[in-house]
PDB file of C-alpha atoms in Angstrom:
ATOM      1  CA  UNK A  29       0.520  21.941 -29.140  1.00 59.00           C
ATOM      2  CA  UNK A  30       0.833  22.848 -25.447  1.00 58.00           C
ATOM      3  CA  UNK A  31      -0.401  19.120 -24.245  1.00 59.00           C
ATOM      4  CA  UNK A  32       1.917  18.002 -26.413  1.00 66.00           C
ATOM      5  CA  UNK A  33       4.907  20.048 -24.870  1.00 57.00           C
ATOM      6  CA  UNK A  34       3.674  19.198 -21.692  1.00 54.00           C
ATOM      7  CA  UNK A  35       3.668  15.479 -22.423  1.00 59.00           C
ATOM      8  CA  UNK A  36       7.525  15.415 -23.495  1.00 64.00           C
ATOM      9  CA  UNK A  37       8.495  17.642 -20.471  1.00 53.00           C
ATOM     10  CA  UNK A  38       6.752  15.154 -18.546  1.00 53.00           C
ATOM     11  CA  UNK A  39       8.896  12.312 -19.963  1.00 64.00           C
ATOM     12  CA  UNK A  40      12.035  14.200 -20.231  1.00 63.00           C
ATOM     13  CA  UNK A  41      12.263  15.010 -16.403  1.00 58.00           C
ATOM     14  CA  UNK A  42      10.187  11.741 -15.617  1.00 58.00           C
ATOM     15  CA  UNK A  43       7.476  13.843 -13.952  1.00 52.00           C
ATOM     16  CA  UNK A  44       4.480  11.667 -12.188  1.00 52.00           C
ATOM     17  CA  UNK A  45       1.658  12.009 -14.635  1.00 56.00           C
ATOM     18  CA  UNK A  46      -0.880  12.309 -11.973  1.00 52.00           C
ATOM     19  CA  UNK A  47       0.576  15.738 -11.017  1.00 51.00           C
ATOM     20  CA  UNK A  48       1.035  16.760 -14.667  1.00 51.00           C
ATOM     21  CA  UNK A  49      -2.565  16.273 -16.276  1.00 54.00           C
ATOM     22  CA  UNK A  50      -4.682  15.210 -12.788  1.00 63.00           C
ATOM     23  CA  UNK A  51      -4.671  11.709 -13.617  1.00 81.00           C
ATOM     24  CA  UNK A  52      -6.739   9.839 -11.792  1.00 88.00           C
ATOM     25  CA  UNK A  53      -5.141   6.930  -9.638  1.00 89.00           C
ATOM     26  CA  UNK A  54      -6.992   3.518  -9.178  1.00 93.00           C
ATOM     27  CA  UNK A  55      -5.618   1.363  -6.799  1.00 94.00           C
ATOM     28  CA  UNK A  56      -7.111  -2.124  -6.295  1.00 95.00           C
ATOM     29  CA  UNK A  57      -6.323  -4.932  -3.735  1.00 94.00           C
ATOM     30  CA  UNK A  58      -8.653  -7.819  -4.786  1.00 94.00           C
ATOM     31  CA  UNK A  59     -11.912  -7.426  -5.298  1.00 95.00           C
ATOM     32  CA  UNK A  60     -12.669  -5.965  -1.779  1.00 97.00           C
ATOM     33  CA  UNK A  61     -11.041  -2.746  -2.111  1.00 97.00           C
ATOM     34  CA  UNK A  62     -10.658   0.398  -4.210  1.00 97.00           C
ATOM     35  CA  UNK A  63      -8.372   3.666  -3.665  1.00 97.00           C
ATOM     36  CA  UNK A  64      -9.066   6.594  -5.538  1.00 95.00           C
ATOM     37  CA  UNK A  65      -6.373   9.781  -5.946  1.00 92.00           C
ATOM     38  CA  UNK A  66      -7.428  12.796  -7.900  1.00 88.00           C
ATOM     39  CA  UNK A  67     -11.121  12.796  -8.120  1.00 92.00           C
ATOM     40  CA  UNK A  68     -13.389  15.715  -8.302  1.00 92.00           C
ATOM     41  CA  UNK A  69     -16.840  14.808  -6.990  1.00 94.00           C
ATOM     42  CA  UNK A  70     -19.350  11.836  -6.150  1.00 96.00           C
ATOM     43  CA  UNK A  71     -21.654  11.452  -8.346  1.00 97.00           C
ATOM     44  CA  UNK A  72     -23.753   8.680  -7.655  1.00 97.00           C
ATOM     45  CA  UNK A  73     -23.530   6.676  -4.517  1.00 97.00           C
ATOM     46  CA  UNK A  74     -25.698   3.596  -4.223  1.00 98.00           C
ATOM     47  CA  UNK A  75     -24.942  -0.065  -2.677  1.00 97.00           C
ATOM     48  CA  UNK A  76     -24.635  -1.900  -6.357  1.00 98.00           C
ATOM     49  CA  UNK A  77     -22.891   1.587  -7.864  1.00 98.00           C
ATOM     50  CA  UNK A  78     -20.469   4.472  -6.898  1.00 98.00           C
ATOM     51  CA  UNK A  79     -19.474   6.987  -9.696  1.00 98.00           C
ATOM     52  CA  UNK A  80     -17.129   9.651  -9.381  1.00 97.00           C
ATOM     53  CA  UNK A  81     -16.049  12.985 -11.399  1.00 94.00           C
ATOM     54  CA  UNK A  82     -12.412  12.815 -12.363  1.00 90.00           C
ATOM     55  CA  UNK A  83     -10.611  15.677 -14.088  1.00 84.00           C
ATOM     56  CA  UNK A  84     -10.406  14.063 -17.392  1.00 84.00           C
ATOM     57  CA  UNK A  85     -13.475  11.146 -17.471  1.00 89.00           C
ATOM     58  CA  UNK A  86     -16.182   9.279 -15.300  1.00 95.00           C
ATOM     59  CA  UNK A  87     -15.213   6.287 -13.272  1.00 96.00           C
ATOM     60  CA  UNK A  88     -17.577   3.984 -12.248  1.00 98.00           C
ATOM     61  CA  UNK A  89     -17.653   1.071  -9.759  1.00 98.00           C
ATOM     62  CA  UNK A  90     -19.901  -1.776  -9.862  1.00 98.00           C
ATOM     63  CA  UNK A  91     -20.451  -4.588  -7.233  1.00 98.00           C
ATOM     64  CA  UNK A  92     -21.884  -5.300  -4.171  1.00 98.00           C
ATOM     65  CA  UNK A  93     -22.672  -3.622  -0.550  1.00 98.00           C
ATOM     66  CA  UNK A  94     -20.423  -1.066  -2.024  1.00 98.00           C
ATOM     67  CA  UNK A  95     -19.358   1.859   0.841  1.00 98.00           C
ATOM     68  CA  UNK A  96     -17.343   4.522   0.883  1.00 97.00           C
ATOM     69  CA  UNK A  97     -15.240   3.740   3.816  1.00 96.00           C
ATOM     70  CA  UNK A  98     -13.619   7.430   4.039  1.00 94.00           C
ATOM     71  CA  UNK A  99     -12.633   9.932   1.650  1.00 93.00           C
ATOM     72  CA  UNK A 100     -10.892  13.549   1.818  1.00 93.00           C
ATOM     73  CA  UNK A 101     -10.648  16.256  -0.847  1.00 89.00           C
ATOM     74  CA  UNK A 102      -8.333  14.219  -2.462  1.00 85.00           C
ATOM     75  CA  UNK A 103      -8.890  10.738  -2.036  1.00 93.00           C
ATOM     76  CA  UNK A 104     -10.953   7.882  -1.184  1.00 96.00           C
ATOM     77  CA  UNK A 105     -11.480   3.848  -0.337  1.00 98.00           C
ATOM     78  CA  UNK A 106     -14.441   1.678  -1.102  1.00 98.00           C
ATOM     79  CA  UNK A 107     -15.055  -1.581  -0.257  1.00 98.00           C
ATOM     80  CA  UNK A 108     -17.291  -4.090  -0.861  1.00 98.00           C
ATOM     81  CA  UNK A 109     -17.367  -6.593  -3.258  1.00 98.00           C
ATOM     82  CA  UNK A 110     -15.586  -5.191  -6.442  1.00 97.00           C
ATOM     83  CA  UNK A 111     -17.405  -6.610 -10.113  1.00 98.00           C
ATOM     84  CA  UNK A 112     -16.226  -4.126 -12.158  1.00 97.00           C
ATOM     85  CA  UNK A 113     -14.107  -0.706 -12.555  1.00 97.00           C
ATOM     86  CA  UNK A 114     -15.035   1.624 -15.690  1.00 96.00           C
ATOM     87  CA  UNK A 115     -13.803   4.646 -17.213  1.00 93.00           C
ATOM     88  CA  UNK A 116     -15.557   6.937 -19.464  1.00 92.00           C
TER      89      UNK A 116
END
C-alpha cells in the first residue's frame, strides 16, 4: 500500500523516480562508456567484469579492459569496451 501511494504521488507531481525509490541511472554513450547514478557499492571489479550494489538489484557490466575511470559516493564512469549491461 505505501509503494503504491508513493508511486501515484510520484506521477501526480511528476517527481524524478530516481529520487523517489533510488533508482538506479544507466547512462551509455556507445559501447565505450557507462555512467552510473545511485549505486551503493562495488562489488566485483575485474578487467572482463564490474558489478555494483544498487538499492533495488545487481547491475553487472561485461566487456573488455573494463576501468573504473572515477567514481564518488554517488556516481561513477567506466570505460572500456561495453558487451553487455545486466540487471538482477
Amino acid at each position: 500500500m505505501k509503494q503504491k501511494l508513493k508511486a501515484e504521488l510520484t506521477e501526480s507531481f511528476h517527481l524524478p523516480k530516481d529520487l523517489m525509490f533510488g533508482a538506479v541511472i544507466v547512462t551509455a554513450t556507445g559501447d565505450r562508456e557507462v555512467y552510473v547514478e545511485n549505486y551503493k557499492g562495488i562489488m566485483e571489479y575485474l578487467d572482463d567484469k564490474i558489478k555494483l550494489q544498487t538499492k533495488t538489484c545487481y547491475l553487472t557490466i561485461t566487456g573488455k579492459n573494463l576501468v573504473i575511470s572515477y567514481y564518488t559516493n554517488d556516481e561513477m564512469k567506466i570505460t572500456g569496451i561495453i558487451q553487455s549491461i545486466r540487471y538482477s
